[in-house]
CSV table of C-alpha atoms and ligand atoms in Angstrom, one decimal:
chain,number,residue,atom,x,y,z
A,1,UNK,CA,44.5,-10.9,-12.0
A,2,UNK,CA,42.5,-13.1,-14.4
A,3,UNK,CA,40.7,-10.7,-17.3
A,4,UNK,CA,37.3,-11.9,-16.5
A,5,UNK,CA,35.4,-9.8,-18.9
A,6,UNK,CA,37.7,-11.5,-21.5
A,7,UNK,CA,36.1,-15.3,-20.5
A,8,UNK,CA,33.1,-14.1,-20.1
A,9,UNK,CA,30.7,-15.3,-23.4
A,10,UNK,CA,30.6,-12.5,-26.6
A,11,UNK,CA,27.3,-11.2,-25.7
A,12,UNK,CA,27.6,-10.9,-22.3
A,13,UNK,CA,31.3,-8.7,-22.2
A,14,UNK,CA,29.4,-5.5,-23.4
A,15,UNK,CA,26.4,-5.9,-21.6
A,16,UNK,CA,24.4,-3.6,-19.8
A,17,UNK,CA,22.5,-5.1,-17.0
A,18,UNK,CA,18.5,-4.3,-16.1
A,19,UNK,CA,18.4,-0.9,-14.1
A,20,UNK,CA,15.4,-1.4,-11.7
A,21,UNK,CA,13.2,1.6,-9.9
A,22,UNK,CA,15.4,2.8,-7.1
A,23,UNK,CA,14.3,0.3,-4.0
A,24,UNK,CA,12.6,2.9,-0.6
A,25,UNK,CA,15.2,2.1,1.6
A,26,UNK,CA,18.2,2.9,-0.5
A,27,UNK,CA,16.5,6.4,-0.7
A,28,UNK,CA,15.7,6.7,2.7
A,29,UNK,CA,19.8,5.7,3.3
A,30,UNK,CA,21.0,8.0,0.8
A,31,UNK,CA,18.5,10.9,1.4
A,32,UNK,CA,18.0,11.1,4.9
A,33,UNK,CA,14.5,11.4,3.9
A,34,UNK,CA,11.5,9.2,5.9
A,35,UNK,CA,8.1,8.1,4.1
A,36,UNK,CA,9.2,7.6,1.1
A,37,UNK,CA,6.7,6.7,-2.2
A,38,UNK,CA,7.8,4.9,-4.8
A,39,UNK,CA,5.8,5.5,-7.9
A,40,UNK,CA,8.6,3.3,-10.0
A,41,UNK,CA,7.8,-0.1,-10.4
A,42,UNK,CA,4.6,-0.7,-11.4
A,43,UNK,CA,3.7,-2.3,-7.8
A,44,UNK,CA,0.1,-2.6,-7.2
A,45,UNK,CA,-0.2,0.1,-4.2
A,46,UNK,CA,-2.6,-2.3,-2.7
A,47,UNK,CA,-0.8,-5.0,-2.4
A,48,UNK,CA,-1.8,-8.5,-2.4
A,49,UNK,CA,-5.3,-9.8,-1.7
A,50,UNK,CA,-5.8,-11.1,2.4
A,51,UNK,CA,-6.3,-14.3,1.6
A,52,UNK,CA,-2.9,-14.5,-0.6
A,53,UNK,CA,-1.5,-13.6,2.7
A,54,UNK,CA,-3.3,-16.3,4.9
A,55,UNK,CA,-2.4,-18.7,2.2
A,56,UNK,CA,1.1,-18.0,2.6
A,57,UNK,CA,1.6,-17.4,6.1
A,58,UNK,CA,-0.3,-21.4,6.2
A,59,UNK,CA,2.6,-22.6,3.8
A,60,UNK,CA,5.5,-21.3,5.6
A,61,UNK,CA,6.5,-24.4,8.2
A,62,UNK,CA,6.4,-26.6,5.0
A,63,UNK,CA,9.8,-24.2,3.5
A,64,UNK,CA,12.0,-27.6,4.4
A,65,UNK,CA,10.1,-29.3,1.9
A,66,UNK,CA,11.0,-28.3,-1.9
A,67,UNK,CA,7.9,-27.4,-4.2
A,68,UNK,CA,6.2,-29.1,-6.3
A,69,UNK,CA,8.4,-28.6,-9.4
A,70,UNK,CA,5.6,-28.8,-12.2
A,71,UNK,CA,3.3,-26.5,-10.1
A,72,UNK,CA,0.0,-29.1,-10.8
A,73,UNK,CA,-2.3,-27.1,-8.7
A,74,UNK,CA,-1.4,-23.6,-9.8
A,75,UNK,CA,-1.6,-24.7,-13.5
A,76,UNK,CA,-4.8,-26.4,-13.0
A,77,UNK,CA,-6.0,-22.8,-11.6
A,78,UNK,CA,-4.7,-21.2,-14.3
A,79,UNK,CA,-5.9,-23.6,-16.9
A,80,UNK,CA,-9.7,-22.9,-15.3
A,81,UNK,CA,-8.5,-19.4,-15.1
A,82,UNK,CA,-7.8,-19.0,-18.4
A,83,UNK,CA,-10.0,-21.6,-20.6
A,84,UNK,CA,-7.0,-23.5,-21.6
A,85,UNK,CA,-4.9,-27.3,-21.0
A,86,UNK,CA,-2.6,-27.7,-18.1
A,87,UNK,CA,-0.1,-28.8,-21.0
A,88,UNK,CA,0.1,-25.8,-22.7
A,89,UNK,CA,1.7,-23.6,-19.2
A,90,UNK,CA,5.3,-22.9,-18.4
A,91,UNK,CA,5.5,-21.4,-14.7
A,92,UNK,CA,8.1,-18.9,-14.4
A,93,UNK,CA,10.1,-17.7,-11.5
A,94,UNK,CA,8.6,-14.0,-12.5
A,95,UNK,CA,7.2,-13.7,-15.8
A,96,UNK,CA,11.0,-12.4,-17.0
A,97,UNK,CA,12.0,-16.2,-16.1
A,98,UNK,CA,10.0,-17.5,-19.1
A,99,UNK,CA,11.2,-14.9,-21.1
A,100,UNK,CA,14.6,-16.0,-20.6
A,101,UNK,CA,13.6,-19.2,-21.2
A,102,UNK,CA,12.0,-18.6,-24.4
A,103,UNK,CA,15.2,-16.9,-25.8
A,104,UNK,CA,17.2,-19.8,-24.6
A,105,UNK,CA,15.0,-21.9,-26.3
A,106,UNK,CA,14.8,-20.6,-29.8
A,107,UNK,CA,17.9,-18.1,-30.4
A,108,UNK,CA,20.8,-19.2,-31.3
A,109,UNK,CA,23.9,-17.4,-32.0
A,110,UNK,CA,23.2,-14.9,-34.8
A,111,UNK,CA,19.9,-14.9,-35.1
A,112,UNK,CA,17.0,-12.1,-34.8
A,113,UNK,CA,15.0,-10.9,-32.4
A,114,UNK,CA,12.4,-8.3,-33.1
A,115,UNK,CA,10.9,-5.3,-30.9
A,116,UNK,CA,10.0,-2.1,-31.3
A,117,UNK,CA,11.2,1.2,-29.9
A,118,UNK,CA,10.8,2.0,-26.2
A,119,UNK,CA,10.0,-1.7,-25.7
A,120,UNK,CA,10.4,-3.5,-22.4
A,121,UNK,CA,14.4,-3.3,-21.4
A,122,UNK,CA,14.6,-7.2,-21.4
A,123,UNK,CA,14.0,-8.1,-24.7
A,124,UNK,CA,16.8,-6.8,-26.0
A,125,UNK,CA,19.0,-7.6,-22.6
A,126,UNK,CA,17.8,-10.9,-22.9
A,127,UNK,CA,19.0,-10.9,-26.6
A,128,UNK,CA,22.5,-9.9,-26.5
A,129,UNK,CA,23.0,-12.2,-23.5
A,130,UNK,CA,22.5,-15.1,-26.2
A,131,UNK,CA,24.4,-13.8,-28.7
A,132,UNK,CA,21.8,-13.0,-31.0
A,133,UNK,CA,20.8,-10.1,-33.0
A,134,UNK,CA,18.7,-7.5,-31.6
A,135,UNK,CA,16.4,-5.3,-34.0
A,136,UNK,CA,14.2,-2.6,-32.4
A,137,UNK,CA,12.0,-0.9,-35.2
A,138,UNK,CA,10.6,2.7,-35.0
A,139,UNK,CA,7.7,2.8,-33.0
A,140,UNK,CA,4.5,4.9,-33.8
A,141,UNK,CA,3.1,7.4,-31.7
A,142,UNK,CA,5.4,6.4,-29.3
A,143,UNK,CA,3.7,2.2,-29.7
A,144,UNK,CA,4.4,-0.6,-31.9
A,145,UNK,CA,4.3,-0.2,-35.4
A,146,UNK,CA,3.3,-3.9,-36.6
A,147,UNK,CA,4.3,-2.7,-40.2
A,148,UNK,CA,7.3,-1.7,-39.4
A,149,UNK,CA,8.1,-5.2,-37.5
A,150,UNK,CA,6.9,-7.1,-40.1
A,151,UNK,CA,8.9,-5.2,-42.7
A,152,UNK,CA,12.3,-6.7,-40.8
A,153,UNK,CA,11.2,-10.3,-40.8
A,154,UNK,CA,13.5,-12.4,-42.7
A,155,UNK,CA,14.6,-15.9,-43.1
A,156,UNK,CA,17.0,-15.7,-39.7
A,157,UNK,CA,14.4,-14.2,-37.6
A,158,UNK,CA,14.0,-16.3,-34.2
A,159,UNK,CA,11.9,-14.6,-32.3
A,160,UNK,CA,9.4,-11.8,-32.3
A,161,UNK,CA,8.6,-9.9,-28.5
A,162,UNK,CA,5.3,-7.5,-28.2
A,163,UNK,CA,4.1,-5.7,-24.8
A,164,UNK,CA,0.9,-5.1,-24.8
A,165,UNK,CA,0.3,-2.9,-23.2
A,166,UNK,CA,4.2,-2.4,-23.4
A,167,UNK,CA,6.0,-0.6,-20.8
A,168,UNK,CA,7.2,2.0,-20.3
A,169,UNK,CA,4.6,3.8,-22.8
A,170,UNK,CA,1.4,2.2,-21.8
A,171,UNK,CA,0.6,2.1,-25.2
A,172,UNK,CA,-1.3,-1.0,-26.4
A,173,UNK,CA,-2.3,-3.2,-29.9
A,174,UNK,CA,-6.1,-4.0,-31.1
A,175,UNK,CA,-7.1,-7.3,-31.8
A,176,UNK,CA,-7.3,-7.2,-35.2
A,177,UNK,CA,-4.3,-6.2,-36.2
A,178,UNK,CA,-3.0,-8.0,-33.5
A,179,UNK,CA,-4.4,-11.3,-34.8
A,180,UNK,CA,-3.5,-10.9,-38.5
A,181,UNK,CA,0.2,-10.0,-37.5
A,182,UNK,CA,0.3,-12.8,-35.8
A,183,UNK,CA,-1.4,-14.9,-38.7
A,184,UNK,CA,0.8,-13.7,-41.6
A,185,UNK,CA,4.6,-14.6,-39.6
A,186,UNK,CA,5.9,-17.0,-41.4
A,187,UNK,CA,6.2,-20.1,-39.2
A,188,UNK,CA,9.8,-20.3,-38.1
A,189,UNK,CA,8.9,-17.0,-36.4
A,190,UNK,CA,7.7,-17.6,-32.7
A,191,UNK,CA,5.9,-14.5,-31.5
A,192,UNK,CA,6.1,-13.7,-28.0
A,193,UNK,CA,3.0,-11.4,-26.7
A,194,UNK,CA,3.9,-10.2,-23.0
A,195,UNK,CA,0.9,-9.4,-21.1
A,196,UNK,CA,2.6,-8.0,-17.8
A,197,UNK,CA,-0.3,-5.7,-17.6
A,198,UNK,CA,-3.2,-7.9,-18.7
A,199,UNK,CA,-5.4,-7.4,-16.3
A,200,UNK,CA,-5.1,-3.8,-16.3
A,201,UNK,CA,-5.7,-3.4,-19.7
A,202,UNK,CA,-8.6,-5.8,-20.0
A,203,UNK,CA,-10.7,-3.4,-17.6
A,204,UNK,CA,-13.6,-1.3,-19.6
A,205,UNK,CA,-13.2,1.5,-17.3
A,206,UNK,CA,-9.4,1.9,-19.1
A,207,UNK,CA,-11.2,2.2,-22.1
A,208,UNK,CA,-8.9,-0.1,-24.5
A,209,UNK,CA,-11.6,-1.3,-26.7
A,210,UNK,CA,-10.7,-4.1,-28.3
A,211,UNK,CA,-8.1,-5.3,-26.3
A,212,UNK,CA,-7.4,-9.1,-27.0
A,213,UNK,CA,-7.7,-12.1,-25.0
A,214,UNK,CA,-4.4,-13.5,-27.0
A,215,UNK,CA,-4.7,-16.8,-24.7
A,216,UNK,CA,-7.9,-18.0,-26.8
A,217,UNK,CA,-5.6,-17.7,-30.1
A,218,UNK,CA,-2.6,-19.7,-29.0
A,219,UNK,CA,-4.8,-22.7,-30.1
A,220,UNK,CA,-5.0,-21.2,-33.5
A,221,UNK,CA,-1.1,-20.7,-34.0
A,222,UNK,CA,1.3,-23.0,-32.7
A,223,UNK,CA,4.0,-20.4,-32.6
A,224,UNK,CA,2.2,-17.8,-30.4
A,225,UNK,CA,3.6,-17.4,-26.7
A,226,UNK,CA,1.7,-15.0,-24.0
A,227,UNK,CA,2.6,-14.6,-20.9
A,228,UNK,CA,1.7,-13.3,-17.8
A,229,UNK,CA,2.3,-12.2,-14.6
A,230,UNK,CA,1.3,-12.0,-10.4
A,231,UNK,CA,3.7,-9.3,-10.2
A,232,UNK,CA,1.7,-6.4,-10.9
A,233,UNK,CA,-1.8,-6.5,-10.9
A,234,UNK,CA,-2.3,-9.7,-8.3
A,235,UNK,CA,0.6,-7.8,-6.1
A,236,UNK,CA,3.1,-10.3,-5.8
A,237,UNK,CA,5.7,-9.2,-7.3
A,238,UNK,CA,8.2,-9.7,-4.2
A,239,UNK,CA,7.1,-13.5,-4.4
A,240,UNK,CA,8.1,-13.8,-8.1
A,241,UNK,CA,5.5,-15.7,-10.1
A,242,UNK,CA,4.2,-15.8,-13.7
A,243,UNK,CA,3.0,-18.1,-16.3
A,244,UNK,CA,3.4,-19.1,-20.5
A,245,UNK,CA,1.0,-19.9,-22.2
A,246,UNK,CA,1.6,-21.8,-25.7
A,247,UNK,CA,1.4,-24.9,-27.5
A,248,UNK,CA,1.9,-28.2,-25.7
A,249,UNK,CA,5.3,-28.9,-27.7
A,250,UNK,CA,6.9,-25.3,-26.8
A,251,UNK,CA,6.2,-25.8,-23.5
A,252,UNK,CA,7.8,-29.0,-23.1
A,253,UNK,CA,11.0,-27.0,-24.9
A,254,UNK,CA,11.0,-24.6,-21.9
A,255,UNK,CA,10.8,-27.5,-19.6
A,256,UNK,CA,14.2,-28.3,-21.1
A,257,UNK,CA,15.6,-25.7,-20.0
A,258,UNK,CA,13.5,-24.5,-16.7
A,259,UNK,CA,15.5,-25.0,-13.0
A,260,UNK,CA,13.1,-27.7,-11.8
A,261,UNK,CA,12.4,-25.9,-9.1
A,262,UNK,CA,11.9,-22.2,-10.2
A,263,UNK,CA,9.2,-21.4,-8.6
A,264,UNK,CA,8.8,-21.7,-4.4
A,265,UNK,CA,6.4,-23.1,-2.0
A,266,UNK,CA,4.9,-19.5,-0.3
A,267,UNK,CA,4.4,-18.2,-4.6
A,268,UNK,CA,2.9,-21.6,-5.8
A,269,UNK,CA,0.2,-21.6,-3.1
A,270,UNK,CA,0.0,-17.4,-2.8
A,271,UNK,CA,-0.6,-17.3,-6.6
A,272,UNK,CA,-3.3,-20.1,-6.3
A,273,UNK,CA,-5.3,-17.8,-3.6
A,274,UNK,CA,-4.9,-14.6,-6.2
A,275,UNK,CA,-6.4,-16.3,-8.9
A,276,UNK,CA,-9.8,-17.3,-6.4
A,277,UNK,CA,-10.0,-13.6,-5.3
A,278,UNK,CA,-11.8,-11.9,-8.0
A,279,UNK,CA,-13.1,-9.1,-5.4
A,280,UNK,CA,-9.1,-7.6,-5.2
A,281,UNK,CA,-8.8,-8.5,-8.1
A,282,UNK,CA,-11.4,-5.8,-9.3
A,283,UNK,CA,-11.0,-3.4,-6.8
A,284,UNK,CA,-7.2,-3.5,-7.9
A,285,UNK,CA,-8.3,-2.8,-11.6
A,286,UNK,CA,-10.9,-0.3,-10.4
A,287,UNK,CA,-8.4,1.7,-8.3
A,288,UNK,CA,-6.0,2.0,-11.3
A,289,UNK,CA,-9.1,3.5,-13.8
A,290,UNK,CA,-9.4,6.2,-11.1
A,291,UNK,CA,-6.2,6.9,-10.1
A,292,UNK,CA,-4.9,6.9,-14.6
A,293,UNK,CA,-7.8,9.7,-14.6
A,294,UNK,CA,-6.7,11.7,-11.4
A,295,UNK,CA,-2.5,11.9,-13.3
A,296,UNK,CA,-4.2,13.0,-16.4
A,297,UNK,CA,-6.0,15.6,-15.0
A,298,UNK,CA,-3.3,16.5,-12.3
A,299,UNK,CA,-0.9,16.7,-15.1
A,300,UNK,CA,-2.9,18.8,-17.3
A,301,UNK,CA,-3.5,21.3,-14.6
A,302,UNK,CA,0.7,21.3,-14.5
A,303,UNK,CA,0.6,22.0,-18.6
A,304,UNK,CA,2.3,18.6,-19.3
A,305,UNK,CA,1.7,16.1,-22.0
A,306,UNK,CA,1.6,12.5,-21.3
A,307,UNK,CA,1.3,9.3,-23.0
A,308,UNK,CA,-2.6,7.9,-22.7
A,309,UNK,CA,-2.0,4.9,-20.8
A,310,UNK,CA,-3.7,1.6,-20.1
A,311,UNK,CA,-1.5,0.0,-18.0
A,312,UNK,CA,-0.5,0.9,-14.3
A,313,UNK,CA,1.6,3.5,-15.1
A,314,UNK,CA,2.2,6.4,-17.1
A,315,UNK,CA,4.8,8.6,-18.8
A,316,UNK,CA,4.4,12.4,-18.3
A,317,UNK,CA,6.7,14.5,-20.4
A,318,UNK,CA,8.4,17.2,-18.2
A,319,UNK,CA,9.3,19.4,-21.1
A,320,UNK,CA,13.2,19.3,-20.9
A,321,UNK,CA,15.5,17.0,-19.4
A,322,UNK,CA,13.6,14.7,-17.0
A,323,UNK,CA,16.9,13.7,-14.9
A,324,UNK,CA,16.9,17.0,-13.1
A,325,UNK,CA,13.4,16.4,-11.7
A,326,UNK,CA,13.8,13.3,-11.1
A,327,UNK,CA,16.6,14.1,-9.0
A,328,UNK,CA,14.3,16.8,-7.1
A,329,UNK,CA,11.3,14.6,-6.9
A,330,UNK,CA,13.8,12.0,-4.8
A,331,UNK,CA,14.8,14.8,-2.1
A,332,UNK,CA,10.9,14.9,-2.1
A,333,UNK,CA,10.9,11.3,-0.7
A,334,UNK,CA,8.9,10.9,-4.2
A,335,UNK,CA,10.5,7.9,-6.3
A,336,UNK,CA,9.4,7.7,-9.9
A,337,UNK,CA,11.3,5.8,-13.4
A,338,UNK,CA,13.8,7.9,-15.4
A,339,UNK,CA,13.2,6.3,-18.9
A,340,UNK,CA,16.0,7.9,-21.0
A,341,UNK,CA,17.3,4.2,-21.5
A,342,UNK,CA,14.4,4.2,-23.5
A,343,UNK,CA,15.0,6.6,-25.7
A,344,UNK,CA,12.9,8.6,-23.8
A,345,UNK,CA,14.9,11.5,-21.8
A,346,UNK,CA,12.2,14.3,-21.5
A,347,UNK,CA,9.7,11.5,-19.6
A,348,UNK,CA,9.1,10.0,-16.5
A,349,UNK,CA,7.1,7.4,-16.2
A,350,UNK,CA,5.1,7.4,-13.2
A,351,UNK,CA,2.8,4.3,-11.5
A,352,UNK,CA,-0.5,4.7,-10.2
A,353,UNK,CA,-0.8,5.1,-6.7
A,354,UNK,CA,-3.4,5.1,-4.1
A,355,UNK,CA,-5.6,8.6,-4.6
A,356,UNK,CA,-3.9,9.9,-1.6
A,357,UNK,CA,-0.3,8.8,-2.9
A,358,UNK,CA,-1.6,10.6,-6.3
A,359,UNK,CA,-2.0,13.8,-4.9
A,360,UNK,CA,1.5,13.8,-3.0
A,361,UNK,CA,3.3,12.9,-6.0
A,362,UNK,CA,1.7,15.7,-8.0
A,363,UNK,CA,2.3,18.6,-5.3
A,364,UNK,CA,5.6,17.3,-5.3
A,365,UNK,CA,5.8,17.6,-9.2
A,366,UNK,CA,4.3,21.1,-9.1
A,367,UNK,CA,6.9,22.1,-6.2
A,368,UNK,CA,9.9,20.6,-8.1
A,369,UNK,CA,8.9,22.0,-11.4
A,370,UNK,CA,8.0,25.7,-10.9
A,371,UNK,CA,10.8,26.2,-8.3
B,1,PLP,C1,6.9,-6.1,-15.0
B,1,PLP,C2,7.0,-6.7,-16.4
B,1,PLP,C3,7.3,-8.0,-16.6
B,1,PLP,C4,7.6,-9.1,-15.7
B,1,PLP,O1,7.7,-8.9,-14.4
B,1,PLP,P1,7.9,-10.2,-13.5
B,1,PLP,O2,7.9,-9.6,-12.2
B,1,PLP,O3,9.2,-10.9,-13.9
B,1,PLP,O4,6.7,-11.1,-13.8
B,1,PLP,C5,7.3,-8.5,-17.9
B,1,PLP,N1,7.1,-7.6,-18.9
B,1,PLP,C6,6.8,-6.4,-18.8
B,1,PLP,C7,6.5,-5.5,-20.0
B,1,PLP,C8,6.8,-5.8,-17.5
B,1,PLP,O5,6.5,-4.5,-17.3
């Protein structure tokens, strides 16, 4: 039999593929339990707006027909949406799409590609899958330590990636030192600023002051990339849509190397509707304030630290090993994220659920951890 790991390309032979939350019905199958939660992929528990679903439902006899592979009417949304050119947007089958495409795009074999510490899994996936050099720098109070990323830039530095908020920590950057990171990269540096949890993080009632609209700076410097998502706040994620935002001539780079049809019919139209409904969109964002509030105070009455978050999400530190009670918390029918991957073994990180879902998850926590 053929050695296929030996054909397969350098980076990819020692590669360790994305590990996602653990889907309900493979617990359900494997537990025997029913009613299952699943607090583990940063899902909105409301799921999309009503008239995303009208939208779609009204697309669906037009499947036969492939989409419109430059996406004009969801850019020119987003371009209204966002105060920016239709030019300057790269649609992505998922946000994770462009971020593929921007590695493919501007690291070559050998090069390096900055993160920090307990950064978002795909950066540094992404990476070694192109053969290039992954450098994750210590992180700060469990965030991004800009000085410590800039410290590592050097001459064969391709690409720099920045979640903010990142996940899993919910931890997030200020615009200032935001901005004049950004400024001070030398220019062969692209900078990619992943804002999965944007809209989150931009809500008062989160209370990230000074929280950056990055979009309005891409104009400023040409090797600034955001992106953005209708996975998680919009609730699409099962749909798989997202967007780049960057200057005209990087975007017609990851043209180069896009599928020309990455992203379908039903997301195209579903992600037009999300961006006109303003009222989910807010009670979404709202919903998430309360619910950060309700873990915080739920996991202080337990005696647990967690990391202040400003995403949809949180990681609660169970004191010891978390795999244990992760393990426990699935025979509750509760499923949350193991982040040890992350350098991370004593946390779970836990998404914010509906009130009611809330208050399962923590009796379940309290039953698991004091029995
Ligand atoms: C969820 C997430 C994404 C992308 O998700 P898509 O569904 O591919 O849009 C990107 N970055 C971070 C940090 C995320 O948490």
């Amino acid at each position: 039999m053929t050695d296929f790991i030996s054909l397969a390309a350098a980076g990819v032979q020692s590669l360790n593929p994305y590990q996602p939350g653990k889907p309900i019905d493979e617990l359900e199958r494997e537990y025997g339990v029913s009613n299952a939660l699943k607090f583990a992929s940063n899902e909105n528990p409301l799921g999309p707006s009503p008239h995303v679903l009208e939208a779609a439902r009204k697309a669906l006899p037009e499947v036969w027909l492939y989409p419109d592979g430059n996406g004009f009417r969801l850019k020119e949304k987003i371009a209204a949406h966002c105060g920016i050119a239709t030019d300057q947007i790269t649609l992505g089958n998922g946000s994770s799409d462009l971020l593929d495409f921007v590695v493919r795009v501007f690291v070559s074999p050998g090069r390096e590609v900055l993160f920090s510490e307990h950064s978002f899994a795909i950066y540094p996936i992404l990476t070694q899958a192109a053969d290039g050099k992954g450098i994750a720098t210590p992180a700060r109070e469990w965030g991004c330590d800009l000085h410590a990323l800039r410290a590592v830039v050097t001459d064969n530095t391709a690409l720099v990636f920045i979640a903010n908020p990142n996940n899993p920590t919910g931890t997030w950057l200020e615009g200032g030192s935001l901005e004049r990171f950004v400024r001070d990269l030398p220019d062969h540096v692209m900078v990619v600023i992943d804002e999965a949890y944007f809209e989150y993080a931009s809500d008062p009632a989160v209370g990230a002051d000074g929280y950056p609209n990055t979009v309005e700076w891409v104009e400023r410097y040409p090797n600034l990339m955001v992106t953005r998502t209708f996975s998680k706040c919009y609730g699409l994620a099962g749909l798989r849509v997202g967007y780049s935002v960057s200057h005209p001539r990087v975007a017609e780079l990851m043209n180069r190397v896009r599928p020309p049809f990455n992203v379908n019919r039903i997301a195209l139209v579903a992600a037009e509707a999300a961006l006109d409904d303003d009222v989910h969109r807010q009670r979404s964002v709202g919903m998430n304030a309360s619910g950060l509030k309700q873990l915080m105070a739920g996991f202080e009455r337990l005696g647990l630290k967690y990391i202040p978050s400003v995403g949809n999400f949180i990681c609660v530190d169970v004191g010891d090993d978390a795999a244990p009670v992760y393990e426990a918390l699935l025979c509750e029918g509760v499923i949350v994220r193991p982040v040890a991957n992350y350098g991370m073994p004593r946390h779970l990180r836990i998404t914010v659920g509906t009130s009611e879902h809330n208050d399962i998850m923590l009796s379940a926590l309290q039953k698991v951890l004091t029995s």
